[in-house]
Coordinates of C-alpha atoms in Angstrom, one line a residue:
M1 CA 0.5 0.3 0.0
S2 CA 2.2 3.9 -0.7
K3 CA 2.2 6.4 1.8
R4 CA 2.0 9.1 -0.6
P5 CA -1.7 9.4 -0.1
L6 CA -1.2 9.3 4.4
K7 CA 1.5 11.2 4.1
N8 CA -0.2 14.0 1.3
L9 CA -2.8 13.4 4.0
L10 CA -1.4 14.3 7.2
G11 CA 2.4 15.6 6.5
D12 CA 5.3 13.8 7.6
F13 CA 6.0 12.9 11.8
T14 CA 9.4 12.3 12.8
W15 CA 10.4 11.5 16.6
T16 CA 13.7 11.1 17.9
A17 CA 14.1 8.3 20.9
P18 CA 14.9 10.1 24.4
P19 CA 18.1 9.5 25.9
W20 CA 17.1 7.3 28.7
L21 CA 15.7 4.5 25.5
S22 CA 19.5 5.3 23.0
G23 CA 21.0 4.3 26.8
T24 CA 18.4 1.0 27.3
N25 CA 19.1 0.4 23.4
L26 CA 23.3 0.6 24.0
W27 CA 23.2 -1.8 27.7
T28 CA 20.9 -4.2 26.0
R29 CA 22.9 -5.0 23.3
S30 CA 26.1 -5.2 25.5
H31 CA 24.1 -8.1 28.1
R32 CA 22.0 -9.4 25.7
A33 CA 21.6 -12.5 27.2
L34 CA 21.0 -10.6 31.2
S35 CA 18.5 -9.1 28.2
L36 CA 17.0 -11.9 28.7
V37 CA 17.0 -13.1 31.3
L38 CA 16.2 -10.1 32.9
V39 CA 12.6 -9.4 30.2
L40 CA 11.7 -13.5 31.3
L41 CA 12.0 -12.7 34.9
L42 CA 9.1 -10.0 33.6
V43 CA 7.0 -12.2 32.0
L44 CA 7.4 -14.4 34.6
G45 CA 6.2 -12.3 37.6
S46 CA 3.3 -10.9 35.7
V47 CA 1.9 -14.1 35.3
V48 CA 2.6 -15.1 38.6
S49 CA 1.3 -11.7 40.3
W50 CA -1.9 -12.0 37.3
R51 CA -1.6 -16.2 38.5
T52 CA -2.2 -15.2 42.2
W53 CA -4.9 -12.2 42.2
H54 CA -7.1 -14.4 40.3
W55 CA -7.3 -17.0 43.1
Y56 CA -7.6 -14.2 46.0
Q57 CA -11.2 -13.4 43.9
H58 CA -12.1 -16.8 43.8
R59 CA -11.0 -18.1 46.5
P60 CA -13.3 -20.1 48.6
Q61 CA -15.2 -17.0 51.0
P62 CA -16.0 -18.6 54.5
N63 CA -19.9 -19.5 56.0
R64 CA -20.6 -16.3 57.9
I65 CA -24.1 -16.7 60.0
T66 CA -26.2 -13.4 59.0
V67 CA -27.2 -11.4 62.2
T68 CA -30.8 -10.2 63.0
A69 CA -32.9 -8.7 65.6
D70 CA -37.6 -9.1 65.3
P71 CA -38.4 -5.3 66.0
I72 CA -39.4 -5.2 69.6
P73 CA -43.6 -4.3 69.6
V74 CA -45.5 -2.1 72.7
T75 CA -46.5 -3.9 75.2
R76 CA -50.1 -4.9 75.4
L77 CA -52.0 -3.7 78.0
E78 CA -52.1 -5.7 80.5
K79 CA -53.4 -6.1 85.0
K80 CA -49.3 -7.4 85.1
L81 CA -47.6 -6.3 81.4
Q82 CA -45.2 -9.0 80.3
P83 CA -43.0 -6.6 78.2
A84 CA -42.7 -8.8 74.6
P85 CA -38.5 -10.1 74.9
L86 CA -35.6 -9.1 72.1
V87 CA -35.0 -12.0 69.7
V88 CA -32.1 -12.4 68.2
R89 CA -31.9 -14.6 65.4
F90 CA -29.6 -16.8 63.9
S91 CA -28.8 -18.2 60.3
G92 CA -27.4 -20.9 61.4
S93 CA -27.3 -23.1 64.4
V94 CA -24.9 -20.9 66.1
A95 CA -24.9 -22.2 70.0
R96 CA -23.1 -25.7 71.5
L97 CA -25.6 -27.7 71.7
D98 CA -24.6 -27.3 76.4
Q99 CA -26.6 -23.9 76.0
V100 CA -29.3 -24.2 74.3
G101 CA -32.1 -23.8 77.3
K102 CA -29.8 -22.1 79.5
E103 CA -29.0 -19.1 80.8
V104 CA -26.7 -16.4 80.1
R105 CA -24.6 -15.0 82.6
E106 CA -21.0 -13.7 79.6
G107 CA -19.8 -13.3 76.1
V108 CA -23.0 -11.0 75.1
R109 CA -24.4 -7.4 75.9
L110 CA -27.0 -4.9 76.0
E111 CA -26.0 -1.7 75.9
P112 CA -28.1 1.1 77.7
A113 CA -27.5 -1.8 80.8
I114 CA -31.3 -3.6 81.8
D115 CA -32.3 -6.1 84.4
G116 CA -33.1 -8.8 82.8
R117 CA -31.6 -12.1 81.0
W118 CA -30.1 -13.3 78.1
S119 CA -31.2 -17.4 77.5
W120 CA -30.4 -19.9 74.2
A121 CA -34.3 -20.5 72.5
S122 CA -32.9 -22.9 70.1
D123 CA -28.9 -23.6 68.1
C124 CA -30.1 -20.4 66.6
N125 CA -31.8 -18.1 68.3
L126 CA -31.7 -15.6 71.4
V127 CA -33.3 -14.4 73.5
F128 CA -33.0 -11.6 76.5
Q129 CA -36.2 -11.3 78.3
P130 CA -36.1 -7.8 80.0
A131 CA -37.2 -7.1 83.7
S132 CA -39.2 -3.9 83.6
D133 CA -41.3 -2.6 79.8
W134 CA -39.5 -1.4 77.8
P135 CA -38.6 2.3 77.6
A136 CA -40.3 4.3 74.7
D137 CA -38.1 5.2 71.8
Q138 CA -34.7 3.8 73.1
K139 CA -31.7 2.6 71.6
Y140 CA -29.9 -0.4 72.0
R141 CA -27.2 -2.2 70.9
V142 CA -26.4 -5.7 70.9
T143 CA -22.5 -7.0 71.8
F144 CA -21.4 -9.9 71.3
A145 CA -18.1 -11.4 72.0
K146 CA -16.5 -14.4 69.7
T147 CA -15.8 -16.5 73.2
L148 CA -19.3 -16.6 73.0
F149 CA -19.8 -19.5 69.9
P150 CA -17.7 -21.5 69.0
K151 CA -14.7 -21.1 67.1
Q152 CA -15.6 -23.1 63.2
V153 CA -18.8 -20.1 63.8
L154 CA -17.9 -16.9 62.2
L155 CA -20.3 -14.3 62.5
D156 CA -21.1 -11.1 59.4
R157 CA -21.1 -8.9 62.6
Y158 CA -21.3 -9.1 65.9
T159 CA -22.3 -5.6 66.8
L160 CA -26.6 -4.2 65.6
E161 CA -29.1 -2.2 67.2
V162 CA -32.1 -2.3 67.8
T163 CA -34.9 0.5 69.1
T164 CA -38.3 0.6 71.6
P165 CA -41.4 1.5 69.5
P166 CA -41.9 5.4 70.0
F167 CA -44.5 6.5 72.5
S168 CA -47.4 7.7 70.5
G169 CA -51.7 8.0 72.0
S170 CA -54.5 7.6 70.2
V171 CA -58.4 8.6 71.3
T172 CA -59.7 5.8 71.0
E173 CA -63.5 6.9 72.5
L174 CA -64.8 10.5 72.7
E175 CA -69.2 11.2 73.3
F176 CA -71.0 13.6 74.4
Y177 CA -72.6 12.1 78.1
Q178 CA -76.1 13.5 79.3
D179 CA -76.1 12.1 82.9
P180 CA -79.5 9.4 83.4
R181 CA -79.4 11.2 87.2
D182 CA -79.6 14.5 86.6
P183 CA -80.7 15.0 82.0
A184 CA -79.6 18.5 83.4
V185 CA -76.1 17.6 83.3
H186 CA -74.3 17.1 80.1
Q187 CA -70.9 16.4 79.4
V188 CA -68.3 15.3 77.7
V189 CA -65.7 12.4 77.6
A190 CA -62.9 11.1 75.9
T191 CA -60.7 8.1 76.5
I192 CA -57.0 8.2 75.5
E193 CA -54.3 5.2 74.7
F194 CA -50.2 5.7 75.3
T195 CA -48.1 2.5 74.5
H196 CA -46.4 4.4 77.3
S197 CA -47.2 5.3 80.6
V198 CA -47.9 8.9 80.5
N199 CA -46.7 11.9 82.3
R200 CA -49.9 12.7 84.3
G201 CA -49.0 16.3 84.6
D202 CA -47.7 17.5 81.4
L203 CA -50.3 15.9 79.4
E204 CA -53.2 17.3 81.6
Q205 CA -51.5 20.9 81.4
R206 CA -51.4 20.8 76.9
L207 CA -54.1 19.1 76.8
V208 CA -56.9 21.2 75.2
L209 CA -60.5 21.2 75.3
S210 CA -62.6 23.6 73.2
P211 CA -65.4 24.0 70.3
L212 CA -64.7 24.8 67.0
G213 CA -67.4 27.0 66.8
G214 CA -66.8 29.2 69.6
S215 CA -69.8 28.6 71.8
D216 CA -70.0 29.6 74.8
V217 CA -70.7 25.7 77.5
F218 CA -68.7 26.2 79.6
G219 CA -69.3 29.1 81.6
A220 CA -67.2 30.6 84.4
A221 CA -66.0 27.0 84.8
P222 CA -62.2 28.0 85.3
K223 CA -60.9 25.1 84.4
H224 CA -63.1 23.4 81.5
F225 CA -62.2 19.9 82.3
A226 CA -60.5 16.1 85.1
V227 CA -58.8 13.7 84.1
T228 CA -59.0 9.6 86.4
Y229 CA -55.8 6.7 84.6
G230 CA -56.3 4.5 83.8
L231 CA -54.1 0.4 84.0
H232 CA -50.1 2.1 84.5
D233 CA -51.1 5.7 83.7
R234 CA -51.5 4.0 79.9
L235 CA -55.4 5.6 80.3
A236 CA -56.3 8.7 80.7
Y237 CA -60.2 9.6 81.0
V238 CA -60.9 12.9 80.1
R239 CA -64.7 14.2 80.8
S240 CA -65.4 18.4 80.8
V241 CA -67.3 19.8 83.3
P242 CA -70.7 19.8 82.9
L243 CA -72.0 22.4 79.9
A244 CA -73.9 24.1 78.7
L245 CA -75.8 23.5 75.2
P246 CA -74.9 26.0 72.9
A247 CA -77.5 29.0 70.8
R248 CA -76.1 26.4 67.7
E249 CA -75.5 22.4 66.7
D250 CA -70.7 23.2 67.5
F251 CA -68.3 20.8 67.8
M252 CA -66.6 19.6 70.5
K253 CA -62.8 19.1 70.1
L254 CA -60.0 17.3 71.6
I255 CA -56.8 17.7 70.7
V256 CA -53.8 16.4 72.0
P257 CA -50.3 18.1 70.8
P258 CA -47.2 16.8 70.2
G259 CA -44.4 17.2 73.2
V260 CA -46.3 15.2 75.4
A261 CA -43.9 13.4 77.8
T262 CA -43.4 9.2 79.2
T263 CA -42.3 8.0 82.6
Q264 CA -40.8 5.3 80.8
G265 CA -37.3 7.0 79.9
G266 CA -37.4 10.4 78.3
A267 CA -39.3 10.1 75.1
R268 CA -41.8 12.5 74.1
T269 CA -44.7 12.7 71.3
K270 CA -44.0 13.2 68.1
H271 CA -47.7 13.7 66.8
A272 CA -50.8 15.7 67.0
F273 CA -54.1 13.3 67.0
D274 CA -57.4 14.8 68.3
S275 CA -60.8 13.8 67.7
K276 CA -64.9 16.2 67.2
V277 CA -67.8 15.0 68.5
R278 CA -71.2 16.8 68.1
L279 CA -72.7 19.6 70.2
P280 CA -76.7 19.7 69.6
D281 CA -78.2 22.9 70.5
I282 CA -81.1 23.5 72.4
R283 CA -83.1 22.7 69.2
T284 CA -82.1 19.3 68.4
F285 CA -81.6 17.6 71.5
F286 CA -84.0 15.9 71.5
K287 CA -85.3 14.3 68.3
I288 CA -86.6 11.3 66.9
E289 CA -84.6 9.0 64.6
S290 CA -87.0 6.8 63.5
V291 CA -90.3 5.5 63.6
E292 CA -92.2 2.6 63.3
G293 CA -95.2 0.2 63.6

């Protein structure tokens, strides 16, 4: 193939070897045998390095056991609270057979520390049963010592974190009430349920009970409601003072703003919750809903 068209297109190119390369060529010509040995060693080193890297990338990986923890649920509201345990699950058998079903006194740590008992429920389930109910919105770190497991057991991690449920509440019942013994007494009553025991003073300071339409139903009463408490201070019963029926139908709204504290730790509610109920006026208080013959 003629080079003239390429020359006509691109022009002439020249290249002069640097001094070090010229010296290298001179040394190579003077030491041909040694140069050949060096080249062979370089090729051999490259091959060995590549094979070593290939082996490292494809070597058998150790079988590591994965570790997870079940979410801690809100303790069911009962006369005697029975807090749910913290269950740590392993993807394979990790416990020594003679330890299954027994208490674990060392090798696992919960921070911050609380009273409770660790035990192996099975060869792959480690359980912590707290002595009292969990505090609200608390983060815990579980740390395992390698001595807790047989030598051949490798975990994918030796620490994990769990968080207890946040502190929250809801209005489970709100209604307009007429005293059956005194029909002239009208009140609004409500039931509020919390996930943890509530700080009484904090709730009563923040709770708001007011008519949406601005009706004057409380009269001259300095305080518009009273609060009593149920099981473990997780139930709050709100009862308004006797109400005057409004001139026009209105709605009574109960609001619990965010920031109410619990006595189980330092958590506070993060969101407001509310509910409302109809306040009948004098004309609509008594009416016939239906008639059947």
